[in-house]
Amino acid sequence: MSEVQRGLAGVVAGTTAISSIDEQTGTLLYRGYPAPELAASCRFEEVAYLLWHGELPDRAQLSAFEQAERSQRDLPEGLAEVVAGLPLSCHPMDVARTAASWLGASEPSPPSGPEGNQQSSLGLLAKMPTVVAMDQRRRHGLEAIAPDPGLSYSENFFHMCFGSVPGPEALRCFETSLVLYAEHGFNASTFAARVISSTLSDLYSAVTGAIGALKGPLHGGANEAVMAMFAEIGSVDRVEPWLAATLGAGRKVMGFGHRVYKHGDSRVPAMYEALAQLARHSEEGRRLMALYHRLEAAVREAKGLYPNVDYVTGPAYHLMGFDTPTFTPIFVMSRVVGWTAHVMEQLSDNALIRPLSAYTGVARREVPARSSG
Ligand code: COA
């Protein structure tokens, strides 16, 4: 039997020019730029442009890009009806996944080629926040709020969720999360998207599959699992007994560990800084930060594990007022950029992704005689 790498750990499954991890520092780089530095000095729209086109936009390019995104935020009526009609019992990630699939179905012959895929990607980016906001509001019995083309991507999302735009710290924190979430190499959902694209299926199918992969708590679903965990722990004095019981039962602590980063996730310091600024203003913020620090220290001591970015975005989104099940769909609003960049890269030099498996079942045997009737 050839050697099998469980979970493809350590396997280099292809090449990419979109992002990498700096070997010296472990920093995530987007097209060569450190992602935390981009988060400090760029808006999400600029980073989306960079990931898709390879270079940061100049002023004119950014303006044209923003105008195109802002003009496509409205949902087609049919999609708004579909979102409104989905059962409230379904998870918001199911709504996001259905919306991506619906958008593909509404274009029976989606434009193809690099130009067409670029258009479809921009449409998905522009419409996903409208879907997520509408879904969060309907769960509170509230009418949808129409997108405002006068607002940036982040500002407009808050406007559609809450009818107002928050102060600079919450906006900065949200924008930081979108930049840091936008792309991360061959993670599970991006790899799923590349596998689907490699069959020459369409971009919407790839994004629909990627949303399904992101939903799981070992991947994007961890940000909401972190909040559920904080709620379960309840208070600082319960951290150590809770952790002992969790590890004793063989359960994982959400928001810790990473397949690639074994000495800390390079996105955490920038995200932490933004969270800390936000949290200091409220009682709930201070309560959460106390839990955050105590659990971080306890997990480090017990398992030598470091937090990943979801450990930070979970409490940040909570403090911004989002419902916990909305956290992973917010991740979708950002990662859709990375997924579609990879779909386009895959198609530019495609080879069907079809690995082998090592068989572990029963050996060859005779089919027993069967009576036919
Ligand atoms: N809590 C407790 N133990 C953990 C852990 C966690 N969050 N993450 C890893 N470990 C332990 C494993 O139990 C295993 O221990 P063992 O060798 O004693 O069995 C060891 O660390 C290696 O873990 P493994 O799951 O094999 O590593 P991986 O590279 O496959 O896992 C993750 C990476 C992300 C799936 C894993 O760290 C995890 O499940 N984290 C929690 C979910 C999460 O936050 N996901 C978001 C990722 S950005």
Tab-separated table of C-alpha atoms and ligand atoms in Angstrom:
chain	number	residue	atom	x	y	z
A	1	MET	CA	0.000	0.000	0.000
A	2	SER	CA	1.415	3.423	-0.894
A	3	GLU	CA	1.842	5.833	1.999
A	4	VAL	CA	-1.337	7.717	2.865
A	5	GLN	CA	-1.227	11.204	4.423
A	6	ARG	CA	-4.263	11.300	6.690
A	7	GLY	CA	-6.395	14.317	5.802
A	8	LEU	CA	-3.792	15.129	3.110
A	9	ALA	CA	-1.743	16.739	5.914
A	10	GLY	CA	1.546	18.049	4.547
A	11	VAL	CA	0.656	17.152	0.954
A	12	VAL	CA	1.384	19.808	-1.663
A	13	ALA	CA	-1.642	19.396	-3.919
A	14	GLY	CA	-0.962	22.093	-6.513
A	15	THR	CA	0.518	25.502	-7.163
A	16	THR	CA	-0.948	28.942	-6.553
A	17	ALA	CA	0.150	32.550	-6.996
A	18	ILE	CA	-2.664	33.963	-4.839
A	19	SER	CA	-1.361	33.551	-1.290
A	20	SER	CA	1.404	31.886	0.666
A	21	ILE	CA	2.793	31.621	4.171
A	22	ASP	CA	6.154	33.307	4.649
A	23	GLU	CA	8.581	30.557	5.605
A	24	GLN	CA	10.667	32.783	7.886
A	25	THR	CA	7.890	34.417	9.903
A	26	GLY	CA	4.815	32.255	9.335
A	27	THR	CA	2.950	35.348	8.077
A	28	LEU	CA	0.096	34.955	5.619
A	29	LEU	CA	0.908	36.837	2.393
A	30	TYR	CA	-1.666	37.859	-0.227
A	31	ARG	CA	0.090	38.211	-3.601
A	32	GLY	CA	3.271	38.807	-1.589
A	33	TYR	CA	1.844	41.426	0.823
A	34	PRO	CA	1.496	40.517	4.531
A	35	ALA	CA	-2.251	40.145	5.166
A	36	PRO	CA	-2.064	41.808	8.627
A	37	GLU	CA	-0.381	44.851	7.022
A	38	LEU	CA	-3.054	44.983	4.339
A	39	ALA	CA	-5.655	44.868	7.128
A	40	ALA	CA	-3.983	47.868	8.767
A	41	SER	CA	-3.815	50.065	5.683
A	42	CYS	CA	-6.311	48.868	3.060
A	43	ARG	CA	-10.045	48.602	2.725
A	44	PHE	CA	-11.611	45.229	2.008
A	45	GLU	CA	-12.540	46.284	-1.526
A	46	GLU	CA	-8.867	47.006	-2.301
A	47	VAL	CA	-7.847	43.588	-1.007
A	48	ALA	CA	-10.566	41.890	-3.057
A	49	TYR	CA	-9.221	43.655	-6.139
A	50	LEU	CA	-5.671	42.591	-5.256
A	51	LEU	CA	-6.621	38.939	-4.836
A	52	TRP	CA	-8.523	38.860	-8.123
A	53	HIS	CA	-6.195	40.947	-10.264
A	54	GLY	CA	-2.766	40.397	-8.708
A	55	GLU	CA	-2.036	44.075	-7.909
A	56	LEU	CA	-3.550	46.710	-5.626
A	57	PRO	CA	-5.840	49.055	-7.571
A	58	ASP	CA	-4.921	52.622	-8.371
A	59	ARG	CA	-7.513	55.300	-7.611
A	60	ALA	CA	-9.369	54.983	-10.926
A	61	GLN	CA	-9.386	51.184	-10.812
A	62	LEU	CA	-10.702	51.189	-7.255
A	63	SER	CA	-13.421	53.657	-8.089
A	64	ALA	CA	-14.610	51.608	-11.091
A	65	PHE	CA	-14.439	48.415	-9.032
A	66	GLU	CA	-16.450	49.899	-6.165
A	67	GLN	CA	-19.029	51.314	-8.510
A	68	ALA	CA	-19.491	47.916	-10.138
A	69	GLU	CA	-19.862	46.191	-6.742
A	70	ARG	CA	-22.290	48.789	-5.395
A	71	SER	CA	-24.487	48.564	-8.497
A	72	GLN	CA	-25.051	44.819	-8.092
A	73	ARG	CA	-26.147	44.549	-4.467
A	74	ASP	CA	-29.890	44.240	-5.061
A	75	LEU	CA	-31.295	40.718	-5.088
A	76	PRO	CA	-33.375	39.546	-8.023
A	77	GLU	CA	-36.992	39.266	-6.833
A	78	GLY	CA	-37.003	35.503	-7.207
A	79	LEU	CA	-34.027	35.136	-4.877
A	80	ALA	CA	-35.526	37.430	-2.241
A	81	GLU	CA	-38.649	35.222	-2.295
A	82	VAL	CA	-36.595	32.059	-1.968
A	83	VAL	CA	-34.663	33.452	1.021
A	84	ALA	CA	-37.912	34.603	2.678
A	85	GLY	CA	-39.443	31.156	2.146
A	86	LEU	CA	-36.678	29.005	3.621
A	87	PRO	CA	-37.567	27.446	6.979
A	88	LEU	CA	-36.413	29.459	9.980
A	89	SER	CA	-35.131	26.185	11.404
A	90	CYS	CA	-32.391	26.019	8.774
A	91	HIS	CA	-28.949	27.387	9.471
A	92	PRO	CA	-27.999	30.726	7.857
A	93	MET	CA	-25.190	28.862	6.058
A	94	ASP	CA	-27.898	26.784	4.357
A	95	VAL	CA	-29.450	30.070	3.225
A	96	ALA	CA	-26.119	31.361	1.896
A	97	ARG	CA	-25.486	28.052	0.113
A	98	THR	CA	-28.970	28.039	-1.423
A	99	ALA	CA	-28.532	31.647	-2.579
A	100	ALA	CA	-25.256	30.853	-4.358
A	101	SER	CA	-26.905	27.887	-6.049
A	102	TRP	CA	-29.985	29.964	-6.992
A	103	LEU	CA	-27.812	32.624	-8.583
A	104	GLY	CA	-26.166	29.923	-10.683
A	105	ALA	CA	-29.559	28.496	-11.654
A	106	SER	CA	-30.805	31.938	-12.668
A	107	GLU	CA	-28.025	32.021	-15.243
A	108	PRO	CA	-28.558	28.728	-17.078
A	109	SER	CA	-25.667	29.591	-19.374
A	110	PRO	CA	-23.381	31.463	-16.982
A	111	PRO	CA	-20.874	33.627	-18.825
A	112	SER	CA	-17.700	31.603	-19.062
A	113	GLY	CA	-14.043	32.366	-19.652
A	114	PRO	CA	-11.978	34.657	-17.418
A	115	GLU	CA	-14.137	37.712	-18.196
A	116	GLY	CA	-17.423	35.918	-17.462
A	117	ASN	CA	-16.095	34.328	-14.279
A	118	GLN	CA	-14.895	37.721	-13.099
A	119	GLN	CA	-18.401	39.114	-13.613
A	120	SER	CA	-20.022	36.202	-11.785
A	121	SER	CA	-17.554	36.569	-8.897
A	122	LEU	CA	-18.332	40.256	-8.498
A	123	GLY	CA	-22.066	39.507	-8.545
A	124	LEU	CA	-21.652	36.924	-5.777
A	125	LEU	CA	-19.522	39.302	-3.712
A	126	ALA	CA	-22.060	42.119	-4.098
A	127	LYS	CA	-25.163	40.047	-3.349
A	128	MET	CA	-24.008	37.796	-0.524
A	129	PRO	CA	-24.203	40.537	2.176
A	130	THR	CA	-27.759	41.355	1.041
A	131	VAL	CA	-28.716	37.699	1.498
A	132	VAL	CA	-27.033	37.403	4.910
A	133	ALA	CA	-28.547	40.646	6.238
A	134	MET	CA	-32.023	39.813	4.960
A	135	ASP	CA	-31.803	36.386	6.569
A	136	GLN	CA	-30.690	37.747	9.936
A	137	ARG	CA	-33.559	40.267	9.937
A	138	ARG	CA	-36.282	37.808	8.928
A	139	ARG	CA	-35.327	35.659	11.927
A	140	HIS	CA	-36.357	38.621	14.108
A	141	GLY	CA	-39.553	39.194	12.116
A	142	LEU	CA	-38.077	42.333	10.522
A	143	GLU	CA	-38.420	43.617	6.957
A	144	ALA	CA	-35.326	43.645	4.769
A	145	ILE	CA	-33.456	46.943	4.383
A	146	ALA	CA	-32.406	47.788	0.824
A	147	PRO	CA	-28.687	48.174	0.111
A	148	ASP	CA	-27.320	51.707	-0.002
A	149	PRO	CA	-24.951	52.289	-2.944
A	150	GLY	CA	-23.540	55.340	-1.150
A	151	LEU	CA	-21.936	53.103	1.492
A	152	SER	CA	-18.819	50.923	1.446
A	153	TYR	CA	-19.081	47.118	1.529
A	154	SER	CA	-18.789	46.965	5.336
A	155	GLU	CA	-20.884	50.052	6.086
A	156	ASN	CA	-23.643	48.814	3.805
A	157	PHE	CA	-23.724	45.433	5.534
A	158	PHE	CA	-24.285	47.045	8.943
A	159	HIS	CA	-26.900	49.325	7.395
A	160	MET	CA	-28.785	46.331	5.927
A	161	CYS	CA	-28.578	44.384	9.219
A	162	PHE	CA	-29.344	47.106	11.748
A	163	GLY	CA	-30.469	50.204	9.848
A	164	SER	CA	-27.375	52.119	10.983
A	165	VAL	CA	-23.608	52.228	10.576
A	166	PRO	CA	-21.535	51.775	13.758
A	167	GLY	CA	-18.632	53.875	15.020
A	168	PRO	CA	-15.103	53.666	13.627
A	169	GLU	CA	-13.851	50.983	16.038
A	170	ALA	CA	-16.557	48.449	15.183
A	171	LEU	CA	-16.182	49.233	11.486
A	172	ARG	CA	-12.396	48.889	11.670
A	173	CYS	CA	-12.726	45.599	13.516
A	174	PHE	CA	-15.218	44.256	10.962
A	175	GLU	CA	-13.105	45.403	8.028
A	176	THR	CA	-10.041	43.751	9.602
A	177	SER	CA	-11.911	40.463	9.862
A	178	LEU	CA	-12.998	40.638	6.208
A	179	VAL	CA	-9.440	41.297	5.040
A	180	LEU	CA	-7.989	38.507	7.181
A	181	TYR	CA	-10.693	36.024	6.159
A	182	ALA	CA	-10.464	36.684	2.410
A	183	GLU	CA	-7.956	34.009	1.405
A	184	HIS	CA	-5.899	31.190	2.853
A	185	GLY	CA	-4.337	28.863	0.307
A	186	PHE	CA	-5.617	25.315	-0.088
A	187	ASN	CA	-7.893	25.302	2.967
A	188	ALA	CA	-10.757	22.780	2.906
A	189	SER	CA	-13.417	25.001	1.288
A	190	THR	CA	-11.036	26.457	-1.303
A	191	PHE	CA	-9.779	23.008	-2.159
A	192	ALA	CA	-13.402	21.864	-2.524
A	193	ALA	CA	-13.981	24.769	-4.926
A	194	ARG	CA	-10.888	23.846	-6.938
A	195	VAL	CA	-11.922	20.181	-7.128
A	196	ILE	CA	-15.344	21.182	-8.466
A	197	SER	CA	-13.838	23.624	-10.970
A	198	SER	CA	-11.327	21.047	-12.135
A	199	THR	CA	-14.200	19.017	-13.608
A	200	LEU	CA	-14.998	22.150	-15.709
A	201	SER	CA	-18.199	22.654	-13.750
A	202	ASP	CA	-19.326	26.277	-13.334
A	203	LEU	CA	-18.169	28.887	-10.800
A	204	TYR	CA	-21.499	28.952	-8.926
A	205	SER	CA	-21.313	25.199	-8.347
A	206	ALA	CA	-17.791	25.621	-6.976
A	207	VAL	CA	-18.885	28.399	-4.590
A	208	THR	CA	-21.953	26.425	-3.503
A	209	GLY	CA	-19.738	23.460	-2.632
A	210	ALA	CA	-17.238	25.703	-0.878
A	211	ILE	CA	-19.963	27.190	1.335
A	212	GLY	CA	-20.940	23.650	2.324
A	213	ALA	CA	-17.334	22.900	3.289
A	214	LEU	CA	-16.932	26.144	5.236
A	215	LYS	CA	-19.999	25.391	7.365
A	216	GLY	CA	-18.311	22.674	9.422
A	217	PRO	CA	-16.989	23.521	12.909
A	218	LEU	CA	-13.481	22.294	12.075
A	219	HIS	CA	-13.366	25.047	9.427
A	220	GLY	CA	-15.366	28.301	9.225
A	221	GLY	CA	-18.087	27.137	11.588
A	222	ALA	CA	-15.535	27.476	14.385
A	223	ASN	CA	-16.253	31.221	14.808
A	224	GLU	CA	-19.799	30.574	15.957
A	225	ALA	CA	-18.748	27.451	17.884
A	226	VAL	CA	-16.390	29.722	19.866
A	227	MET	CA	-19.301	31.912	20.975
A	228	ALA	CA	-21.365	28.849	21.882
A	229	MET	CA	-18.388	27.666	23.927
A	230	PHE	CA	-18.092	30.993	25.798
A	231	ALA	CA	-21.820	30.786	26.553
A	232	GLU	CA	-21.411	27.213	27.822
A	233	ILE	CA	-18.480	28.161	30.078
A	234	GLY	CA	-20.412	31.159	31.415
A	235	SER	CA	-17.925	32.676	33.872
A	236	VAL	CA	-14.157	32.908	34.374
A	237	ASP	CA	-14.109	30.660	37.442
A	238	ARG	CA	-15.580	27.836	35.361
A	239	VAL	CA	-12.840	27.897	32.697
A	240	GLU	CA	-10.484	25.305	34.223
A	241	PRO	CA	-13.161	22.748	35.258
A	242	TRP	CA	-14.876	23.181	31.879
A	243	LEU	CA	-11.593	22.640	30.042
A	244	ALA	CA	-10.708	19.562	32.099
A	245	ALA	CA	-14.129	18.054	31.375
A	246	THR	CA	-13.926	18.923	27.670
A	247	LEU	CA	-10.444	17.515	27.126
A	248	GLY	CA	-11.263	14.544	29.370
A	249	ALA	CA	-14.202	13.715	27.107
A	250	GLY	CA	-11.883	13.904	24.064
A	251	ARG	CA	-13.629	17.024	22.735
A	252	LYS	CA	-11.808	19.772	20.895
A	253	VAL	CA	-11.653	23.345	22.133
A	254	MET	CA	-13.089	25.506	19.395
A	255	GLY	CA	-10.909	28.274	18.018
A	256	PHE	CA	-7.622	26.549	18.914
A	257	GLY	CA	-5.136	24.710	16.751
A	258	HIS	CA	-4.539	24.890	13.042
A	259	ARG	CA	-3.514	22.472	10.323
A	260	VAL	CA	-0.849	24.819	8.989
A	261	TYR	CA	0.155	27.098	11.874
A	262	LYS	CA	1.599	25.125	14.765
A	263	HIS	CA	3.104	28.134	16.599
A	264	GLY	CA	0.259	30.605	16.296
A	265	ASP	CA	-1.994	31.920	13.537
A	266	SER	CA	-0.414	34.986	11.921
A	267	ARG	CA	-3.836	36.626	11.562
A	268	VAL	CA	-4.520	36.618	15.302
A	269	PRO	CA	-2.453	39.627	16.531
A	270	ALA	CA	-4.116	42.109	14.115
A	271	MET	CA	-7.563	40.696	14.789
A	272	TYR	CA	-6.933	40.659	18.532
A	273	GLU	CA	-5.875	44.313	18.505
A	274	ALA	CA	-9.114	45.278	16.734
A	275	LEU	CA	-11.203	43.186	19.158
A	276	ALA	CA	-9.469	44.643	22.215
A	277	GLN	CA	-10.219	48.203	21.035
A	278	LEU	CA	-13.871	47.316	20.600
A	279	ALA	CA	-14.275	45.310	23.787
A	280	ARG	CA	-12.991	47.931	26.213
A	281	HIS	CA	-16.142	50.051	25.786
A	282	SER	CA	-18.738	47.681	27.240
A	283	GLU	CA	-19.345	45.515	30.273
A	284	GLU	CA	-20.040	42.557	27.957
A	285	GLY	CA	-16.776	43.259	26.150
A	286	ARG	CA	-14.760	43.225	29.371
A	287	ARG	CA	-16.540	40.048	30.535
A	288	LEU	CA	-15.771	38.279	27.252
A	289	MET	CA	-12.137	39.397	27.229
A	290	ALA	CA	-11.657	37.994	30.728
A	291	LEU	CA	-13.000	34.637	29.524
A	292	TYR	CA	-10.902	34.922	26.363
A	293	HIS	CA	-7.622	35.426	28.232
A	294	ARG	CA	-8.275	32.820	30.902
A	295	LEU	CA	-9.216	30.121	28.381
A	296	GLU	CA	-6.306	31.019	26.100
A	297	ALA	CA	-3.860	30.581	28.993
A	298	ALA	CA	-5.496	27.358	30.203
A	299	VAL	CA	-5.444	25.749	26.729
A	300	ARG	CA	-1.820	26.787	26.217
A	301	GLU	CA	-0.880	25.179	29.509
A	302	ALA	CA	-2.927	22.007	29.034
A	303	LYS	CA	-2.293	21.329	25.318
A	304	GLY	CA	0.328	23.802	24.067
A	305	LEU	CA	-2.206	25.043	21.507
A	306	TYR	CA	-2.592	28.609	20.201
A	307	PRO	CA	-5.804	30.387	19.210
A	308	ASN	CA	-6.699	30.680	15.540
A	309	VAL	CA	-8.456	33.675	13.965
A	310	ASP	CA	-11.933	32.253	14.669
A	311	TYR	CA	-11.257	32.520	18.397
A	312	VAL	CA	-11.053	36.274	17.897
A	313	THR	CA	-13.740	36.930	15.287
A	314	GLY	CA	-16.380	35.041	17.328
A	315	PRO	CA	-16.444	37.500	20.266
A	316	ALA	CA	-15.845	40.442	17.885
A	317	TYR	CA	-18.978	39.693	15.833
A	318	HIS	CA	-20.947	39.129	19.038
A	319	LEU	CA	-19.968	42.560	20.341
A	320	MET	CA	-20.992	44.109	17.012
A	321	GLY	CA	-24.491	42.750	17.588
A	322	PHE	CA	-24.635	39.927	15.053
A	323	ASP	CA	-26.543	36.749	15.903
A	324	THR	CA	-24.148	33.864	16.496
A	325	PRO	CA	-25.410	31.781	13.508
A	326	THR	CA	-24.669	34.772	11.237
A	327	PHE	CA	-20.914	34.597	11.978
A	328	THR	CA	-20.001	31.945	9.407
A	329	PRO	CA	-22.072	33.574	6.623
A	330	ILE	CA	-20.041	36.755	7.290
A	331	PHE	CA	-16.959	34.607	6.663
A	332	VAL	CA	-18.570	33.619	3.328
A	333	MET	CA	-18.978	37.319	2.383
A	334	SER	CA	-15.195	37.623	2.555
A	335	ARG	CA	-13.876	34.199	1.517
A	336	VAL	CA	-15.977	34.252	-1.659
A	337	VAL	CA	-13.109	36.390	-2.991
A	338	GLY	CA	-10.500	33.727	-2.273
A	339	TRP	CA	-12.678	30.904	-3.605
A	340	THR	CA	-13.383	32.635	-6.893
A	341	ALA	CA	-9.745	33.739	-7.299
A	342	HIS	CA	-8.797	30.057	-6.970
A	343	VAL	CA	-11.526	28.925	-9.379
A	344	MET	CA	-10.160	31.326	-11.992
A	345	GLU	CA	-6.584	30.253	-11.296
A	346	GLN	CA	-7.529	26.573	-11.509
A	347	LEU	CA	-9.240	27.101	-14.857
A	348	SER	CA	-6.306	29.031	-16.264
A	349	ASP	CA	-4.218	25.845	-16.203
A	350	ASN	CA	-6.659	23.074	-15.463
A	351	ALA	CA	-5.961	19.450	-14.652
A	352	LEU	CA	-8.731	17.255	-13.249
A	353	ILE	CA	-8.165	16.776	-9.494
A	354	ARG	CA	-8.639	13.084	-8.957
A	355	PRO	CA	-6.325	11.416	-6.428
A	356	LEU	CA	-6.077	7.713	-5.632
A	357	SER	CA	-7.264	5.875	-2.554
A	358	ALA	CA	-5.716	2.981	-0.658
A	359	TYR	CA	-8.263	0.191	-0.344
A	360	THR	CA	-8.773	-1.284	3.136
A	361	GLY	CA	-11.909	-3.416	2.585
A	362	VAL	CA	-12.316	-7.163	2.126
A	363	ALA	CA	-10.157	-8.871	-0.499
A	364	ARG	CA	-11.544	-9.921	-3.855
A	365	ARG	CA	-14.183	-12.664	-3.475
A	366	GLU	CA	-16.731	-14.580	-5.515
A	367	VAL	CA	-20.269	-13.256	-5.883
A	368	PRO	CA	-22.481	-15.925	-4.252
A	369	ALA	CA	-25.172	-17.598	-6.345
A	370	ARG	CA	-28.482	-15.692	-5.853
A	371	SER	CA	-31.957	-17.017	-6.483
A	372	SER	CA	-33.638	-14.579	-8.810
A	373	GLY	CA	-36.965	-14.646	-7.377
B	1	COA	N1	-8.671	21.203	21.046
B	1	COA	C1	-8.112	20.141	21.636
B	1	COA	N2	-7.150	19.400	21.076
B	1	COA	C2	-6.740	19.766	19.852
B	1	COA	C3	-7.266	20.873	19.176
B	1	COA	C4	-8.262	21.600	19.820
B	1	COA	N3	-8.809	22.659	19.237
B	1	COA	N4	-6.656	21.008	17.993
B	1	COA	C5	-5.779	20.024	17.911
B	1	COA	N5	-5.816	19.272	19.029
B	1	COA	C6	-5.019	18.116	19.343
B	1	COA	C7	-5.635	16.876	18.762
B	1	COA	O1	-6.557	16.278	19.634
B	1	COA	C8	-4.409	16.041	18.526
B	1	COA	O2	-3.986	15.513	19.749
B	1	COA	P1	-3.420	14.020	19.840
B	1	COA	O3	-2.207	14.018	18.943
B	1	COA	O4	-3.141	13.875	21.285
B	1	COA	O5	-4.521	13.163	19.316
B	1	COA	C9	-3.376	17.048	18.092
B	1	COA	O6	-3.747	18.270	18.709
B	1	COA	C10	-3.328	17.245	16.592
B	1	COA	O7	-4.637	17.614	16.173
B	1	COA	P2	-5.261	17.290	14.786
B	1	COA	O8	-6.743	17.451	14.867
B	1	COA	O9	-4.753	15.982	14.258
B	1	COA	O10	-4.614	18.435	13.946
B	1	COA	P3	-5.148	18.925	12.606
B	1	COA	O11	-4.042	19.629	11.952
B	1	COA	O12	-5.797	17.826	11.833
B	1	COA	O13	-6.324	19.879	13.089
B	1	COA	C11	-7.852	21.557	13.319
B	1	COA	C12	-6.473	21.185	12.793
B	1	COA	C13	-8.094	23.024	13.006
B	1	COA	C14	-8.931	20.715	12.640
B	1	COA	C15	-7.919	21.324	14.846
B	1	COA	O14	-6.905	22.069	15.486
B	1	COA	C16	-9.276	21.647	15.407
B	1	COA	O15	-10.185	20.816	15.327
B	1	COA	N6	-9.467	22.869	16.005
B	1	COA	C17	-10.750	23.259	16.528
B	1	COA	C18	-11.660	23.775	15.424
B	1	COA	C19	-11.210	25.107	14.893
B	1	COA	O16	-10.931	26.016	15.649
B	1	COA	N7	-11.202	25.225	13.563
B	1	COA	C20	-10.849	26.461	12.886
B	1	COA	C21	-9.547	26.327	12.193
B	1	COA	S1	-9.029	27.880	11.520
